[in-house]
Tab-separated table of C-alpha atoms in Angstrom:
chain	number	residue	atom	x	y	z
A	1	MET	CA	-43.094	166.554	52.883
A	2	THR	CA	-44.686	166.558	49.452
A	3	PRO	CA	-42.678	165.977	46.255
A	4	TRP	CA	-43.141	169.646	45.424
A	5	LEU	CA	-41.314	170.835	48.550
A	6	GLY	CA	-38.203	169.018	47.395
A	7	LEU	CA	-38.479	170.569	43.960
A	8	VAL	CA	-39.049	174.126	45.106
A	9	VAL	CA	-35.717	174.305	46.917
A	10	LEU	CA	-33.965	173.790	43.591
A	11	LEU	CA	-35.794	176.560	41.792
A	12	SER	CA	-34.433	180.022	41.200
A	13	CYS	CA	-37.708	181.704	40.575
A	14	TRP	CA	-39.932	184.713	40.804
A	15	SER	CA	-40.882	185.884	44.304
A	16	LEU	CA	-44.271	187.543	44.638
A	17	GLY	CA	-43.786	189.974	47.476
A	18	HIS	CA	-47.453	190.571	48.181
A	19	TRP	CA	-47.961	186.811	48.640
A	20	GLY	CA	-44.666	186.069	50.363
A	21	ALA	CA	-44.137	184.441	53.737
A	22	ASP	CA	-41.286	184.874	56.215
A	23	ALA	CA	-40.013	181.298	55.941
A	24	CYS	CA	-40.268	181.166	52.150
A	25	THR	CA	-37.201	182.643	50.484
A	26	CYS	CA	-36.900	182.789	46.707
A	27	SER	CA	-34.077	183.997	44.496
A	28	PRO	CA	-35.282	186.652	42.024
A	29	SER	CA	-35.532	185.549	38.420
A	30	HIS	CA	-36.309	187.383	35.197
A	31	PRO	CA	-39.631	186.213	33.662
A	32	GLN	CA	-37.722	184.786	30.698
A	33	ASP	CA	-35.657	182.545	32.975
A	34	ALA	CA	-38.828	181.502	34.794
A	35	PHE	CA	-40.380	180.628	31.441
A	36	CYS	CA	-37.381	178.684	30.137
A	37	ASN	CA	-36.846	176.772	33.406
A	38	SER	CA	-40.478	175.693	33.814
A	39	ASP	CA	-42.019	172.456	32.588
A	40	ILE	CA	-45.417	174.120	32.185
A	41	VAL	CA	-46.427	177.696	31.350
A	42	ILE	CA	-50.141	178.376	30.971
A	43	ARG	CA	-52.808	181.046	31.164
A	44	ALA	CA	-55.723	179.831	33.261
A	45	LYS	CA	-58.611	180.738	35.542
A	46	VAL	CA	-59.045	179.035	38.904
A	47	VAL	CA	-62.540	177.563	39.206
A	48	GLY	CA	-62.243	175.492	42.379
A	49	LYS	CA	-59.947	174.340	45.196
A	50	LYS	CA	-59.714	171.672	47.870
A	51	LEU	CA	-57.338	170.735	50.665
A	52	VAL	CA	-55.958	167.199	50.609
A	53	LYS	CA	-54.063	165.399	53.378
A	54	GLU	CA	-50.603	165.299	51.875
A	55	GLY	CA	-47.471	166.625	53.562
A	56	PRO	CA	-47.133	168.203	57.023
A	57	PHE	CA	-49.682	170.976	56.395
A	58	GLY	CA	-51.636	169.483	53.528
A	59	THR	CA	-51.683	170.319	49.839
A	60	LEU	CA	-54.008	172.712	48.047
A	61	VAL	CA	-55.322	171.373	44.758
A	62	TYR	CA	-56.727	174.042	42.464
A	63	THR	CA	-59.068	173.145	39.637
A	64	ILE	CA	-58.378	175.381	36.659
A	65	LYS	CA	-59.801	176.226	33.282
A	66	GLN	CA	-56.833	176.352	30.918
A	67	MET	CA	-57.038	179.194	28.405
A	68	LYS	CA	-53.729	178.781	26.614
A	69	MET	CA	-50.501	176.796	26.929
A	70	TYR	CA	-47.182	178.489	26.141
A	71	ARG	CA	-44.798	175.730	27.208
A	72	GLY	CA	-45.109	172.075	28.130
A	73	PHE	CA	-47.095	170.478	25.317
A	74	SER	CA	-44.938	167.345	25.383
A	75	LYS	CA	-45.176	166.926	29.178
A	76	MET	CA	-48.857	167.662	29.808
A	77	PRO	CA	-50.883	169.002	26.864
A	78	HIS	CA	-53.835	169.950	29.052
A	79	VAL	CA	-53.714	170.911	32.722
A	80	GLN	CA	-56.836	170.548	34.855
A	81	TYR	CA	-55.345	170.676	38.367
A	82	ILE	CA	-52.387	172.436	39.953
A	83	HIS	CA	-50.873	171.479	43.301
A	84	THR	CA	-49.185	173.688	45.868
A	85	GLU	CA	-48.268	173.537	49.558
A	86	ALA	CA	-51.141	174.624	51.803
A	87	SER	CA	-48.750	176.621	54.001
A	88	GLU	CA	-47.257	179.870	52.715
A	89	SER	CA	-44.248	179.230	54.973
A	90	LEU	CA	-43.486	176.304	52.641
A	91	CYS	CA	-43.966	178.563	49.600
A	92	GLY	CA	-47.576	177.559	49.082
A	93	LEU	CA	-49.511	179.757	46.686
A	94	LYS	CA	-52.880	181.381	47.382
A	95	LEU	CA	-55.059	182.019	44.324
A	96	GLU	CA	-58.516	183.561	44.008
A	97	VAL	CA	-61.327	181.307	42.777
A	98	ASN	CA	-63.592	182.466	39.927
A	99	LYS	CA	-62.071	185.926	39.963
A	100	TYR	CA	-58.928	186.369	37.844
A	101	GLN	CA	-57.008	184.795	35.006
A	102	TYR	CA	-53.430	183.955	35.943
A	103	LEU	CA	-50.155	183.281	34.214
A	104	LEU	CA	-48.995	180.061	35.917
A	105	THR	CA	-45.629	178.327	35.697
A	106	GLY	CA	-44.547	175.127	37.390
A	107	ARG	CA	-42.985	171.679	37.335
A	108	VAL	CA	-44.420	168.296	36.451
A	109	TYR	CA	-43.855	165.456	38.917
A	110	GLU	CA	-45.488	162.055	38.529
A	111	GLY	CA	-48.028	163.432	36.095
A	112	LYS	CA	-49.067	166.403	38.272
A	113	MET	CA	-48.299	170.111	37.956
A	114	TYR	CA	-46.796	171.749	41.040
A	115	THR	CA	-46.309	175.460	41.613
A	116	GLY	CA	-45.548	177.849	44.463
A	117	LEU	CA	-44.415	181.299	45.546
A	118	CYS	CA	-41.000	180.782	43.958
A	119	ASN	CA	-42.527	180.354	40.530
A	120	PHE	CA	-43.507	183.130	38.150
A	121	VAL	CA	-47.224	183.461	38.895
A	122	GLU	CA	-49.052	186.666	38.122
A	123	ARG	CA	-52.506	187.956	37.374
A	124	TRP	CA	-52.871	188.163	33.608
A	125	ASP	CA	-54.112	191.763	33.724
A	126	HIS	CA	-50.940	192.759	35.595
A	127	LEU	CA	-48.588	191.570	32.832
A	128	THR	CA	-47.142	194.167	30.473
A	129	LEU	CA	-47.616	193.979	26.720
A	130	SER	CA	-43.930	193.068	26.374
A	131	GLN	CA	-44.285	190.199	28.840
A	132	ARG	CA	-47.272	188.851	26.925
A	133	LYS	CA	-45.285	189.035	23.700
A	134	GLY	CA	-42.439	187.278	25.477
A	135	LEU	CA	-44.682	184.392	26.424
A	136	ASN	CA	-45.953	184.033	22.874
A	137	TYR	CA	-42.621	184.223	21.091
A	138	ARG	CA	-39.629	186.094	22.470
A	139	TYR	CA	-38.782	184.201	25.654
A	140	HIS	CA	-38.562	180.955	23.724
A	141	LEU	CA	-35.974	182.527	21.426
A	142	GLY	CA	-33.786	183.356	24.399
A	143	CYS	CA	-33.728	180.050	26.243
A	144	ASN	CA	-30.131	179.475	25.070
A	145	CYS	CA	-29.074	182.833	26.475
A	146	LYS	CA	-28.080	183.468	30.100
A	147	ILE	CA	-29.478	186.353	32.132
A	148	LYS	CA	-26.820	187.395	34.631
A	149	SER	CA	-28.066	189.118	37.790
A	150	CYS	CA	-26.317	192.269	38.990
A	151	TYR	CA	-26.804	193.133	42.668
A	152	TYR	CA	-23.802	195.423	43.201
A	153	LEU	CA	-21.650	197.531	40.901
A	154	PRO	CA	-19.447	196.932	39.028
A	155	CYS	CA	-21.065	194.169	36.958
A	156	PHE	CA	-19.900	192.785	33.641
A	157	VAL	CA	-20.940	190.172	31.115
A	158	THR	CA	-18.291	187.480	30.772
A	159	SER	CA	-19.462	185.663	27.642
A	160	LYS	CA	-21.335	186.493	24.461
A	161	ASN	CA	-24.415	184.550	25.536
A	162	GLU	CA	-25.070	186.746	28.604
A	163	CYS	CA	-27.364	189.714	29.214
A	164	LEU	CA	-26.748	191.811	32.316
A	165	TRP	CA	-29.872	192.126	34.488
A	166	THR	CA	-29.674	195.314	36.557
A	167	ASP	CA	-33.225	195.690	37.907
A	168	MET	CA	-32.012	195.037	41.452
A	169	LEU	CA	-29.883	198.215	41.301
A	170	SER	CA	-32.862	200.458	40.559
A	171	ASN	CA	-34.366	202.760	43.164
A	172	PHE	CA	-37.763	201.885	41.748
A	173	GLY	CA	-37.633	198.413	43.212
A	174	TYR	CA	-38.193	194.953	41.810
A	175	PRO	CA	-39.590	193.876	39.373
A	176	GLY	CA	-38.022	196.551	37.241
A	177	TYR	CA	-37.933	197.803	33.710
A	178	GLN	CA	-35.933	194.946	32.211
A	179	SER	CA	-38.271	192.394	33.777
A	180	LYS	CA	-41.345	194.164	32.492
A	181	HIS	CA	-40.250	195.178	29.003
A	182	TYR	CA	-37.207	193.241	27.723
A	183	ALA	CA	-36.206	189.780	26.546
A	184	CYS	CA	-32.643	188.484	26.190
A	185	ILE	CA	-32.386	187.105	22.655
A	186	ARG	CA	-29.541	185.752	20.542
A	187	GLN	CA	-28.685	188.274	17.831
A	188	LYS	CA	-26.588	188.250	14.661
A	189	GLY	CA	-23.082	186.991	15.300
A	190	GLY	CA	-24.232	184.715	18.113
A	191	TYR	CA	-24.364	187.417	20.793
A	192	CYS	CA	-27.239	187.631	23.247
A	193	SER	CA	-28.618	191.085	24.015
A	194	TRP	CA	-31.662	192.792	25.415
A	195	TYR	CA	-34.444	193.305	22.920
A	196	ARG	CA	-37.603	195.374	22.881
A	197	GLY	CA	-39.375	196.428	19.702
A	198	TRP	CA	-41.777	195.525	16.944
A	199	ALA	CA	-39.316	194.426	14.268
A	200	PRO	CA	-37.368	191.115	14.324
A	201	PRO	CA	-34.330	191.201	16.653
A	202	ASP	CA	-31.223	192.779	15.197
A	203	LYS	CA	-27.802	193.348	16.756
A	204	SER	CA	-27.751	196.938	15.538
A	205	ILE	CA	-30.618	198.063	17.797
A	206	SER	CA	-29.549	196.618	21.149
A	207	ASN	CA	-26.513	195.552	23.108
A	208	ALA	CA	-25.694	193.107	25.861
A	209	THR	CA	-25.385	195.515	28.774
A	210	ASP	CA	-27.701	198.515	28.368
A	211	PRO	CA	-31.272	197.938	27.150
C-alpha cells in the first residue's frame, strides 16, 4: 500500500463519475471544500507518465507542466510530478498525456504530490467561469465557512458559518448549480452565505440557505 492510499481514505472529496471505479467510493464535496482541504491546487498539462513498482498494483507518476498555482506555495512552490494509484479500484486517476490542461488538487506527503479520483480533478475547459473565479479569489475567502451537505429534506443551517448545499436534491444530478456557480463566503456580520456576482460580497444580495 502506498502512502497515498492511506491518505485518500481520509478525504471527503470530489468524485468524477466518468472516471470512477466500483471499489472506489468518494463522498461528494463542493469545489470550494476541495480547494480549502487540499495542500496543492494547480492548473497543469500532463506531458508524460510512467508506472513505478510501488504498492500492490504500482503507482502512476505523471510528469506535468505547471501553468499556475492557486494553493500550496509554502508546501511545494513548483510541482513537476504527481503520483496516483495505478488501479482505479484504489481511486487511481487516469489522465490524458499532451492533450488537455487540468485543474489538479492533492496532498503532499514526503515531498511528493498525490492525487486520485476522490480529489477535485477536472479538465480546465470544463470548469465554469464562476469556478475559475473561485480558484483565483473567492474560494480562499470562504475557507473559514462550512458547506453543509443536504441529501434529504428538511435541511437547516445550524450556525452562522454554514451554507446549505442542496445540489444532491436536484433532479438535474450532481454536480449541480451551487457547485458550478457559487462560493460560500463570510459576509457582513460574520455570517457565511452563498455568493455569485461581479461586485464584492455583501450580505444584502445573498443568504445562507437559498443562492
